[in-house]
Structure formats: C-alpha cells, structure tokens
PDB file of C-alpha atoms and ligand atoms in Angstrom:
ATOM      1  CA  UNK A   1      -2.866  -9.279  17.399  1.00 77.00           C
ATOM      2  CA  UNK A   2      -4.583 -13.294  18.045  1.00 78.00           C
ATOM      3  CA  UNK A   3      -2.743 -16.069  15.690  1.00 81.00           C
ATOM      4  CA  UNK A   4      -6.059 -17.728  15.556  1.00 85.00           C
ATOM      5  CA  UNK A   5      -8.069 -15.485  14.235  1.00 90.00           C
ATOM      6  CA  UNK A   6      -9.760 -15.731  11.007  1.00 95.00           C
ATOM      7  CA  UNK A   7      -8.470 -12.546   8.624  1.00 97.00           C
ATOM      8  CA  UNK A   8     -11.419 -11.616   5.944  1.00 97.00           C
ATOM      9  CA  UNK A   9     -10.740 -11.794   2.819  1.00 98.00           C
ATOM     10  CA  UNK A  10     -12.046  -9.367   1.503  1.00 98.00           C
ATOM     11  CA  UNK A  11     -13.017  -5.556   3.628  1.00 98.00           C
ATOM     12  CA  UNK A  12     -15.470  -3.483   2.312  1.00 99.00           C
ATOM     13  CA  UNK A  13     -15.471   0.496   4.422  1.00 99.00           C
ATOM     14  CA  UNK A  14     -16.862   3.201   4.604  1.00 99.00           C
ATOM     15  CA  UNK A  15     -14.532   6.296   4.813  1.00 98.00           C
ATOM     16  CA  UNK A  16     -16.843   8.200   7.249  1.00 98.00           C
ATOM     17  CA  UNK A  17     -16.901  11.168   8.902  1.00 98.00           C
ATOM     18  CA  UNK A  18     -13.757  13.540   7.897  1.00 98.00           C
ATOM     19  CA  UNK A  19     -16.667  16.835   8.534  1.00 98.00           C
ATOM     20  CA  UNK A  20     -17.820  15.922  12.140  1.00 98.00           C
ATOM     21  CA  UNK A  21     -13.373  15.857  12.963  1.00 98.00           C
ATOM     22  CA  UNK A  22     -12.903  18.520  11.480  1.00 98.00           C
ATOM     23  CA  UNK A  23     -15.665  20.573  13.196  1.00 98.00           C
ATOM     24  CA  UNK A  24     -14.401  18.869  16.743  1.00 98.00           C
ATOM     25  CA  UNK A  25     -11.036  20.170  15.749  1.00 98.00           C
ATOM     26  CA  UNK A  26     -11.983  23.510  14.463  1.00 98.00           C
ATOM     27  CA  UNK A  27     -10.843  22.955  11.276  1.00 98.00           C
ATOM     28  CA  UNK A  28     -11.966  23.335   7.514  1.00 96.00           C
ATOM     29  CA  UNK A  29     -13.595  20.238   6.158  1.00 96.00           C
ATOM     30  CA  UNK A  30     -11.082  20.338   3.318  1.00 96.00           C
ATOM     31  CA  UNK A  31      -8.625  19.163   6.283  1.00 97.00           C
ATOM     32  CA  UNK A  32     -10.434  15.977   7.547  1.00 98.00           C
ATOM     33  CA  UNK A  33     -10.945  15.152   4.451  1.00 98.00           C
ATOM     34  CA  UNK A  34      -6.926  14.993   4.065  1.00 97.00           C
ATOM     35  CA  UNK A  35      -6.083  13.752   7.208  1.00 98.00           C
ATOM     36  CA  UNK A  36      -8.635  11.328   5.555  1.00 98.00           C
ATOM     37  CA  UNK A  37      -6.449  10.434   3.130  1.00 97.00           C
ATOM     38  CA  UNK A  38      -3.747  10.283   5.749  1.00 97.00           C
ATOM     39  CA  UNK A  39      -5.708   7.222   7.814  1.00 98.00           C
ATOM     40  CA  UNK A  40      -6.279   5.443   3.915  1.00 97.00           C
ATOM     41  CA  UNK A  41      -2.913   5.101   2.715  1.00 95.00           C
ATOM     42  CA  UNK A  42      -2.207   3.431   5.996  1.00 96.00           C
ATOM     43  CA  UNK A  43      -4.725   1.267   6.706  1.00 98.00           C
ATOM     44  CA  UNK A  44      -4.025  -0.241   2.831  1.00 97.00           C
ATOM     45  CA  UNK A  45      -0.521  -1.091   4.981  1.00 95.00           C
ATOM     46  CA  UNK A  46      -1.970  -2.749   7.649  1.00 96.00           C
ATOM     47  CA  UNK A  47      -5.016  -4.831   5.909  1.00 97.00           C
ATOM     48  CA  UNK A  48      -1.232  -5.380   3.092  1.00 95.00           C
ATOM     49  CA  UNK A  49       0.480  -6.972   6.697  1.00 94.00           C
ATOM     50  CA  UNK A  50      -2.616  -8.765   7.993  1.00 96.00           C
ATOM     51  CA  UNK A  51      -3.401 -10.602   4.756  1.00 96.00           C
ATOM     52  CA  UNK A  52      -6.204  -9.271   3.179  1.00 98.00           C
ATOM     53  CA  UNK A  53      -6.689 -10.173   0.107  1.00 98.00           C
ATOM     54  CA  UNK A  54      -8.766  -7.433  -0.741  1.00 98.00           C
ATOM     55  CA  UNK A  55      -9.507  -4.078   0.545  1.00 98.00           C
ATOM     56  CA  UNK A  56     -12.581  -2.086  -1.053  1.00 99.00           C
ATOM     57  CA  UNK A  57     -12.979   1.873   0.229  1.00 98.00           C
ATOM     58  CA  UNK A  58     -15.511   4.346  -1.241  1.00 98.00           C
ATOM     59  CA  UNK A  59     -14.451   8.172  -1.244  1.00 98.00           C
ATOM     60  CA  UNK A  60     -17.117   9.588  -3.483  1.00 97.00           C
ATOM     61  CA  UNK A  61     -20.456   8.787  -4.294  1.00 98.00           C
ATOM     62  CA  UNK A  62     -22.442  10.037  -7.186  1.00 97.00           C
ATOM     63  CA  UNK A  63     -24.798  11.594  -4.198  1.00 97.00           C
ATOM     64  CA  UNK A  64     -21.588  14.144  -3.617  1.00 97.00           C
ATOM     65  CA  UNK A  65     -21.167  16.173  -6.079  1.00 97.00           C
ATOM     66  CA  UNK A  66     -24.732  17.036  -3.886  1.00 98.00           C
ATOM     67  CA  UNK A  67     -21.688  19.167  -1.839  1.00 98.00           C
ATOM     68  CA  UNK A  68     -20.996  22.546  -2.526  1.00 97.00           C
ATOM     69  CA  UNK A  69     -18.200  23.394  -5.590  1.00 96.00           C
ATOM     70  CA  UNK A  70     -15.819  24.078  -3.504  1.00 96.00           C
ATOM     71  CA  UNK A  71     -15.479  20.937  -1.498  1.00 97.00           C
ATOM     72  CA  UNK A  72     -16.033  19.050  -4.182  1.00 97.00           C
ATOM     73  CA  UNK A  73     -13.048  21.091  -6.197  1.00 96.00           C
ATOM     74  CA  UNK A  74     -10.846  20.232  -3.515  1.00 96.00           C
ATOM     75  CA  UNK A  75     -11.905  16.467  -3.077  1.00 97.00           C
ATOM     76  CA  UNK A  76     -10.616  15.857  -6.914  1.00 96.00           C
ATOM     77  CA  UNK A  77      -7.095  18.257  -5.764  1.00 95.00           C
ATOM     78  CA  UNK A  78      -6.811  15.340  -3.285  1.00 96.00           C
ATOM     79  CA  UNK A  79      -7.580  12.898  -5.300  1.00 95.00           C
ATOM     80  CA  UNK A  80      -5.298  14.470  -8.562  1.00 94.00           C
ATOM     81  CA  UNK A  81      -2.649  13.911  -5.086  1.00 93.00           C
ATOM     82  CA  UNK A  82      -3.832  10.153  -3.628  1.00 92.00           C
ATOM     83  CA  UNK A  83      -3.072   8.760  -7.506  1.00 92.00           C
ATOM     84  CA  UNK A  84      -0.210  10.042  -8.149  1.00 90.00           C
ATOM     85  CA  UNK A  85       0.960   8.332  -4.644  1.00 93.00           C
ATOM     86  CA  UNK A  86      -0.992   5.348  -5.084  1.00 94.00           C
ATOM     87  CA  UNK A  87       1.161   4.780  -7.402  1.00 95.00           C
ATOM     88  CA  UNK A  88       4.470   5.023  -5.513  1.00 94.00           C
ATOM     89  CA  UNK A  89       2.711   3.009  -2.921  1.00 93.00           C
ATOM     90  CA  UNK A  90       1.073   0.196  -4.322  1.00 96.00           C
ATOM     91  CA  UNK A  91       4.723  -0.540  -6.261  1.00 95.00           C
ATOM     92  CA  UNK A  92       6.312  -0.618  -3.163  1.00 93.00           C
ATOM     93  CA  UNK A  93       3.869  -3.293  -1.935  1.00 94.00           C
ATOM     94  CA  UNK A  94       3.184  -5.526  -4.406  1.00 96.00           C
ATOM     95  CA  UNK A  95      -0.551  -4.062  -4.467  1.00 97.00           C
ATOM     96  CA  UNK A  96      -2.775  -4.041  -6.920  1.00 98.00           C
ATOM     97  CA  UNK A  97      -5.240  -0.825  -7.415  1.00 98.00           C
ATOM     98  CA  UNK A  98      -8.845  -0.815  -9.367  1.00 97.00           C
ATOM     99  CA  UNK A  99     -11.284   1.982  -9.007  1.00 97.00           C
ATOM    100  CA  UNK A 100     -14.699   1.229  -8.687  1.00 98.00           C
ATOM    101  CA  UNK A 101     -17.457   3.612  -9.802  1.00 98.00           C
ATOM    102  CA  UNK A 102     -18.086   5.668 -13.394  1.00 97.00           C
ATOM    103  CA  UNK A 103     -15.144   7.279 -14.140  1.00 92.00           C
ATOM    104  CA  UNK A 104     -16.868  10.096 -17.117  1.00 92.00           C
ATOM    105  CA  UNK A 105     -17.696  13.336 -15.278  1.00 92.00           C
ATOM    106  CA  UNK A 106     -13.980  13.058 -14.114  1.00 93.00           C
ATOM    107  CA  UNK A 107     -11.536  15.906 -16.272  1.00 92.00           C
ATOM    108  CA  UNK A 108      -9.535  13.992 -18.783  1.00 94.00           C
ATOM    109  CA  UNK A 109      -5.953  14.464 -16.416  1.00 94.00           C
ATOM    110  CA  UNK A 110      -7.968  12.431 -13.618  1.00 93.00           C
ATOM    111  CA  UNK A 111      -9.184   9.874 -16.103  1.00 93.00           C
ATOM    112  CA  UNK A 112      -5.028   9.413 -17.490  1.00 95.00           C
ATOM    113  CA  UNK A 113      -3.706   9.009 -13.705  1.00 94.00           C
ATOM    114  CA  UNK A 114      -6.946   6.939 -12.913  1.00 94.00           C
ATOM    115  CA  UNK A 115      -6.531   4.164 -16.224  1.00 95.00           C
ATOM    116  CA  UNK A 116      -2.598   4.568 -15.829  1.00 95.00           C
ATOM    117  CA  UNK A 117      -2.557   3.918 -11.950  1.00 96.00           C
ATOM    118  CA  UNK A 118      -4.914   0.402 -12.936  1.00 97.00           C
ATOM    119  CA  UNK A 119      -3.190  -0.346 -15.670  1.00 97.00           C
ATOM    120  CA  UNK A 120       0.950   0.914 -14.184  1.00 97.00           C
ATOM    121  CA  UNK A 121      -0.420  -2.268 -11.045  1.00 98.00           C
ATOM    122  CA  UNK A 122      -2.000  -4.821 -13.074  1.00 97.00           C
ATOM    123  CA  UNK A 123      -0.071  -7.448 -13.012  1.00 97.00           C
ATOM    124  CA  UNK A 124       1.270  -6.894  -8.904  1.00 98.00           C
ATOM    125  CA  UNK A 125      -0.232  -9.730  -6.530  1.00 97.00           C
ATOM    126  CA  UNK A 126      -0.279  -8.235  -3.386  1.00 97.00           C
ATOM    127  CA  UNK A 127      -3.258  -6.579  -1.725  1.00 98.00           C
ATOM    128  CA  UNK A 128      -6.348  -5.877  -4.406  1.00 98.00           C
ATOM    129  CA  UNK A 129      -6.986  -2.839  -3.388  1.00 98.00           C
ATOM    130  CA  UNK A 130      -9.952  -0.993  -4.824  1.00 98.00           C
ATOM    131  CA  UNK A 131     -11.539   3.133  -4.503  1.00 97.00           C
ATOM    132  CA  UNK A 132     -14.770   3.212  -5.194  1.00 98.00           C
ATOM    133  CA  UNK A 133     -14.764   6.901  -6.945  1.00 96.00           C
ATOM    134  CA  UNK A 134     -17.754   8.654  -8.148  1.00 97.00           C
ATOM    135  CA  UNK A 135     -19.933   5.261  -7.046  1.00 98.00           C
ATOM    136  CA  UNK A 136     -22.705   4.068  -6.681  1.00 98.00           C
ATOM    137  CA  UNK A 137     -25.417   1.391  -5.919  1.00 98.00           C
ATOM    138  CA  UNK A 138     -28.240   1.385  -8.335  1.00 98.00           C
ATOM    139  CA  UNK A 139     -25.772   3.390 -11.418  1.00 98.00           C
ATOM    140  CA  UNK A 140     -23.379   0.280 -11.192  1.00 98.00           C
ATOM    141  CA  UNK A 141     -26.911  -2.510 -11.293  1.00 98.00           C
ATOM    142  CA  UNK A 142     -28.366  -0.044 -14.121  1.00 98.00           C
ATOM    143  CA  UNK A 143     -24.693   0.046 -16.057  1.00 98.00           C
ATOM    144  CA  UNK A 144     -25.018  -3.650 -15.487  1.00 98.00           C
ATOM    145  CA  UNK A 145     -27.657  -3.585 -17.063  1.00 98.00           C
ATOM    146  CA  UNK A 146     -28.379  -1.678 -19.522  1.00 98.00           C
ATOM    147  CA  UNK A 147     -24.528  -3.745 -20.198  1.00 98.00           C
ATOM    148  CA  UNK A 148     -26.111  -6.788 -20.806  1.00 98.00           C
ATOM    149  CA  UNK A 149     -29.488  -5.567 -22.708  1.00 98.00           C
ATOM    150  CA  UNK A 150     -26.604  -5.331 -25.543  1.00 98.00           C
ATOM    151  CA  UNK A 151     -25.370  -7.984 -25.136  1.00 98.00           C
ATOM    152  CA  UNK A 152     -28.486 -10.053 -25.883  1.00 98.00           C
ATOM    153  CA  UNK A 153     -29.378  -7.522 -28.291  1.00 98.00           C
ATOM    154  CA  UNK A 154     -25.731  -8.632 -30.034  1.00 98.00           C
ATOM    155  CA  UNK A 155     -27.257 -12.525 -29.433  1.00 97.00           C
ATOM    156  CA  UNK A 156     -24.524 -12.797 -27.238  1.00 97.00           C
ATOM    157  CA  UNK A 157     -25.873 -13.326 -24.723  1.00 97.00           C
ATOM    158  CA  UNK A 158     -29.288 -15.321 -24.168  1.00 97.00           C
ATOM    159  CA  UNK A 159     -31.658 -13.596 -21.967  1.00 96.00           C
ATOM    160  CA  UNK A 160     -32.730 -17.682 -20.418  1.00 96.00           C
ATOM    161  CA  UNK A 161     -28.822 -17.951 -19.342  1.00 95.00           C
ATOM    162  CA  UNK A 162     -29.001 -14.091 -17.538  1.00 97.00           C
ATOM    163  CA  UNK A 163     -27.815 -15.858 -13.700  1.00 97.00           C
ATOM    164  CA  UNK A 164     -26.838 -14.753 -10.125  1.00 97.00           C
ATOM    165  CA  UNK A 165     -23.299 -14.505 -11.314  1.00 97.00           C
ATOM    166  CA  UNK A 166     -23.791 -13.552 -15.290  1.00 98.00           C
ATOM    167  CA  UNK A 167     -25.759 -10.435 -13.088  1.00 98.00           C
ATOM    168  CA  UNK A 168     -22.132  -9.740 -10.873  1.00 98.00           C
ATOM    169  CA  UNK A 169     -19.953 -10.567 -13.764  1.00 98.00           C
ATOM    170  CA  UNK A 170     -21.410  -7.102 -15.341  1.00 98.00           C
ATOM    171  CA  UNK A 171     -20.969  -5.130 -12.659  1.00 98.00           C
ATOM    172  CA  UNK A 172     -17.567  -3.289 -10.939  1.00 98.00           C
ATOM    173  CA  UNK A 173     -16.653  -5.854  -8.994  1.00 98.00           C
ATOM    174  CA  UNK A 174     -16.601  -8.070 -11.249  1.00 98.00           C
ATOM    175  CA  UNK A 175     -13.670 -10.923 -10.341  1.00 97.00           C
ATOM    176  CA  UNK A 176     -13.865  -9.842  -7.174  1.00 98.00           C
ATOM    177  CA  UNK A 177     -15.205 -11.715  -4.001  1.00 98.00           C
ATOM    178  CA  UNK A 178     -18.135 -10.467  -1.900  1.00 98.00           C
ATOM    179  CA  UNK A 179     -16.951  -8.095   0.884  1.00 98.00           C
ATOM    180  CA  UNK A 180     -16.705 -10.383   4.122  1.00 98.00           C
ATOM    181  CA  UNK A 181     -16.669  -7.744   6.143  1.00 98.00           C
ATOM    182  CA  UNK A 182     -17.828  -4.101   6.065  1.00 98.00           C
ATOM    183  CA  UNK A 183     -16.525  -1.339   8.278  1.00 99.00           C
ATOM    184  CA  UNK A 184     -19.020   1.763   8.658  1.00 98.00           C
ATOM    185  CA  UNK A 185     -17.068   4.799  10.576  1.00 98.00           C
ATOM    186  CA  UNK A 186     -18.335   7.772  12.751  1.00 98.00           C
ATOM    187  CA  UNK A 187     -21.961   6.003  13.982  1.00 98.00           C
ATOM    188  CA  UNK A 188     -23.891   6.154  10.894  1.00 98.00           C
ATOM    189  CA  UNK A 189     -26.030   2.936  10.428  1.00 98.00           C
ATOM    190  CA  UNK A 190     -26.740   2.683   6.510  1.00 98.00           C
ATOM    191  CA  UNK A 191     -25.765   1.816   2.672  1.00 98.00           C
ATOM    192  CA  UNK A 192     -25.979   5.063   1.318  1.00 98.00           C
ATOM    193  CA  UNK A 193     -25.554   3.572  -2.158  1.00 98.00           C
ATOM    194  CA  UNK A 194     -22.622   1.216  -1.090  1.00 98.00           C
ATOM    195  CA  UNK A 195     -22.353  -2.540  -3.128  1.00 98.00           C
ATOM    196  CA  UNK A 196     -25.939  -2.994  -2.711  1.00 98.00           C
ATOM    197  CA  UNK A 197     -25.782  -6.387  -4.649  1.00 98.00           C
ATOM    198  CA  UNK A 198     -22.665  -7.738  -2.981  1.00 98.00           C
ATOM    199  CA  UNK A 199     -23.258  -6.742   0.260  1.00 98.00           C
ATOM    200  CA  UNK A 200     -25.909  -9.172   0.681  1.00 97.00           C
ATOM    201  CA  UNK A 201     -24.364 -11.734   3.273  1.00 96.00           C
ATOM    202  CA  UNK A 202     -21.547  -9.374   4.166  1.00 97.00           C
ATOM    203  CA  UNK A 203     -21.004  -8.993   8.542  1.00 97.00           C
ATOM    204  CA  UNK A 204     -21.309  -5.359   9.052  1.00 98.00           C
ATOM    205  CA  UNK A 205     -19.201  -3.523  11.677  1.00 98.00           C
ATOM    206  CA  UNK A 206     -20.197   0.488  12.515  1.00 98.00           C
ATOM    207  CA  UNK A 207     -17.883   2.246  15.150  1.00 98.00           C
ATOM    208  CA  UNK A 208     -17.883   6.155  16.799  1.00 98.00           C
ATOM    209  CA  UNK A 209     -15.324   6.866  15.355  1.00 98.00           C
ATOM    210  CA  UNK A 210     -14.657   9.716  12.726  1.00 98.00           C
ATOM    211  CA  UNK A 211     -12.544   8.229   9.924  1.00 98.00           C
ATOM    212  CA  UNK A 212      -9.630   9.939  10.777  1.00 98.00           C
ATOM    213  CA  UNK A 213      -9.312   8.839  14.411  1.00 98.00           C
ATOM    214  CA  UNK A 214      -9.543   4.729  11.871  1.00 98.00           C
ATOM    215  CA  UNK A 215      -6.061   2.813  13.015  1.00 98.00           C
ATOM    216  CA  UNK A 216      -4.514  -0.148  12.931  1.00 98.00           C
ATOM    217  CA  UNK A 217      -6.179  -1.311  17.041  1.00 98.00           C
ATOM    218  CA  UNK A 218      -9.926   0.058  15.623  1.00 98.00           C
ATOM    219  CA  UNK A 219      -9.357  -2.622  12.511  1.00 98.00           C
ATOM    220  CA  UNK A 220      -8.637  -5.447  14.585  1.00 97.00           C
ATOM    221  CA  UNK A 221     -11.503  -4.735  16.540  1.00 98.00           C
ATOM    222  CA  UNK A 222     -13.452  -5.205  13.823  1.00 98.00           C
ATOM    223  CA  UNK A 223     -11.581  -8.316  12.707  1.00 97.00           C
ATOM    224  CA  UNK A 224     -11.861  -9.489  16.163  1.00 96.00           C
ATOM    225  CA  UNK A 225     -16.036  -8.861  15.651  1.00 97.00           C
ATOM    226  CA  UNK A 226     -16.433 -10.895  12.748  1.00 97.00           C
ATOM    227  CA  UNK A 227     -14.392 -13.006  13.891  1.00 95.00           C
ATOM    228  CA  UNK A 228     -17.602 -13.894  16.922  1.00 93.00           C
ATOM    229  CA  UNK A 229     -20.354 -14.259  14.039  1.00 90.00           C
ATOM    230  CA  UNK A 230     -21.849 -16.341  13.509  1.00 80.00           C
ATOM    231  CA  UNK A 231     -21.078 -16.762   9.760  1.00 78.00           C
ATOM    232  CA  UNK A 232     -24.552 -18.329   7.791  1.00 77.00           C
ATOM    233  CA  UNK A 233     -25.153 -17.767   4.355  1.00 80.00           C
ATOM    234  CA  UNK A 234     -29.020 -18.815   4.618  1.00 82.00           C
ATOM    235  CA  UNK A 235     -29.187 -22.550   6.329  1.00 77.00           C
ATOM    236  CA  UNK A 236     -25.555 -23.649   6.010  1.00 63.00           C
ATOM    237  CA  UNK A 237     -22.108 -22.888   8.062  1.00 60.00           C
ATOM    238  CA  UNK A 238     -19.172 -21.856   6.243  1.00 56.00           C
ATOM    239  CA  UNK A 239     -17.309 -24.736   6.300  1.00 53.00           C
TER     240      UNK A 239
HETATM  241  C1  LIG B   1     -16.510  10.890   3.986  1.00 89.57           C
HETATM  242  O1  LIG B   1     -17.100  12.020   5.095  1.00 89.57           O
HETATM  243  C2  LIG B   1     -15.789  11.696   3.117  1.00 89.57           C
HETATM  244  C3  LIG B   1     -16.254  12.314   2.053  1.00 89.57           C
HETATM  245  C4  LIG B   1     -18.040  11.251   2.481  1.00 89.57           C
HETATM  246  C5  LIG B   1     -15.868  12.476   0.478  1.00 89.57           C
HETATM  247  P1  LIG B   1     -17.994  13.055   5.052  1.00 89.57           P
HETATM  248  O2  LIG B   1     -17.330  14.128   4.651  1.00 89.57           O
HETATM  249  O3  LIG B   1     -18.775  12.696   4.782  1.00 89.57           O
HETATM  250  O4  LIG B   1     -17.119  13.716   6.755  1.00 89.57           O
HETATM  251  P2  LIG B   1     -19.263  13.862   7.203  1.00 89.57           P
HETATM  252  O5  LIG B   1     -20.597  12.799   7.445  1.00 89.57           O
HETATM  253  O6  LIG B   1     -19.501  15.369   6.953  1.00 89.57           O
HETATM  254  O7  LIG B   1     -18.282  14.262   9.143  1.00 89.57           O
HETATM  255  C1  LIG B   2     -20.817   8.284   1.899  1.00 89.57           C
HETATM  256  O1  LIG B   2     -20.443   9.161   2.916  1.00 89.57           O
HETATM  257  C2  LIG B   2     -20.255   8.268   0.834  1.00 89.57           C
HETATM  258  C3  LIG B   2     -18.745   7.731   1.255  1.00 89.57           C
HETATM  259  C4  LIG B   2     -18.428   7.729   2.619  1.00 89.57           C
HETATM  260  C5  LIG B   2     -17.811   8.309   0.045  1.00 89.57           C
HETATM  261  P1  LIG B   2     -21.882  10.295   3.178  1.00 89.57           P
HETATM  262  O2  LIG B   2     -21.396  10.524   4.036  1.00 89.57           O
HETATM  263  O3  LIG B   2     -21.792  11.149   1.588  1.00 89.57           O
HETATM  264  O4  LIG B   2     -23.182   9.555   2.709  1.00 89.57           O
HETATM  265  P2  LIG B   2     -24.197  10.621   3.702  1.00 89.57           P
HETATM  266  O5  LIG B   2     -25.148  11.450   3.172  1.00 89.57           O
HETATM  267  O6  LIG B   2     -24.214  10.418   5.112  1.00 89.57           O
HETATM  268  O7  LIG B   2     -25.819   9.313   3.822  1.00 89.57           O
HETATM  269 MG1  LIG B   3     -20.905  11.651   5.780  1.00 89.57          MG
END
C-alpha cells in the first residue's frame, strides 16, 4: 500500500453476507459463519499490521436472536470456540480485547470466557479489538440513559451537567474514539442498529463482497477510499 496513506485510527465493520456466501457455495449457513470467523481472524492481524488502533466488528445483533434456534445455537458454539482461540491470538499479538453489548443473555460459561478474555488482555498495548455481541445501539443508549438516571437520583451526577461527552461515557464504547471509517460488506447499505451515536461523522464504505471473501486487499481499498474523502466535522476540515 502507498506509504503516504493515512491510516484511520478506528475502523468499524458490519460483517455481513455469511449466509449468502454459503448459499453461493452450496454449503450449510453454518459453514458461512465458520468461514466468516476465519476471515475475521485474518482481518484482526491485518488491522494490527497496518497500524489501526481500534477495530470494532459487529458479530451478533440484539435482533439476531430472531433467527432459527439452530442458527443461534451454531453461532453461540462458534463464539465459545472463538473466545478460546482469540485469547491465544490476542496474547501473541499484544491485542486488547473488549466486548460491547448486553452480556446477561449469554450462557454462564460464555460470560465467563468473555470476562477472562477481557481481563487477561487488559494490559496489552497494541490493537484494541472490540467485538459487538448481543449488541444493539438503541439498547446500548437505553442502558446508558438508565445508568444516568440512577446516578442523578443518587446525587452522583447533576442533570444540568449531562453533556454529549457525559452521554458518550455511559455507553459501552466509553473511552474509545468514534470510528473514522465504517465498512459494510455484502451490498447492504444500512446500519442495522450499529453504533448509531458513534457513527455521526464517520465515512462509510460499502462493498458487494460477502464477508467470508473480505481480505487485506479489500481493507486497503476501503482505506484508500477513506483517504480520498474530504473529512469535515460540520464545517471545519481536519487538521
Ligand atoms: C452476517 O451474515 C453474520 C451475522 C449476522 C451473524 P448473515 O448471516 O447476516 O448473512 P446473510 O446476510 O444472510 O447473507
Ligand atoms: C447485521 O447484519 C448484524 C451483524 C452483521 C452481526 P444482519 O444481516 O443481521 O442485518 P439485517 O437483518 O440485514 O439488517
Ligand atoms: Mg445479513
């Protein structure tokens, strides 16, 4: 890649199209999810090598529970397996792992695995890899609002002092910069309840490629697109 290319600090990805990839290859849907997991593993490594500081991926939405019991079960099994693998990958590559989303709905062993993954990689200083599971932006904002109300009623916070940055600090993404670039694969061009607050000024890149076919060249294409954008934040140009 052109070395003058500016690398976005935070890249967010809606990994879509596993099902259609499986259909195109005449294999069961689950195989699409498995292939998607392998793509994700490679993408995490690519992001770390490129010097991206934050990578946030949408793995399972609050709406995805509506899928068949069979598919949800298969995805949970995949998370279980992946949580273990990820601990190894994160340790070897100095990656800090963080989960965003509502965790109480997961099986106890999965919750424990997530906690272990976060705690054991907390001190790592390389890429911050954020996985959104049982994540919905509206759910995240409602949970945040409830916490704010509790803190106000307990006298820990003044209602008049609630600013945009206060609100941000009550979201699951507290402390993280907003994404600079958002990528969605598989040709769909909607947010599907992903980071609605955080993506206010993010550049969007859409590609028809199904997630299992995404690779480093595709990531670099998205970064090149980002470099061609004139970044504005409501009037002023960056820098
Ligand atoms: C994305 O692929 C993965 C998840 C939502 C878990 P899909 O399963 O949505 O694939 P399509 O959209 O049906 O092709
Ligand atoms: C969004 O994809 C969620 C994830 C990629 C995890 P979906 O495939 O679930 O979204 P819709 O249903 O097409 O909006
Ligand atoms: Mg989909």
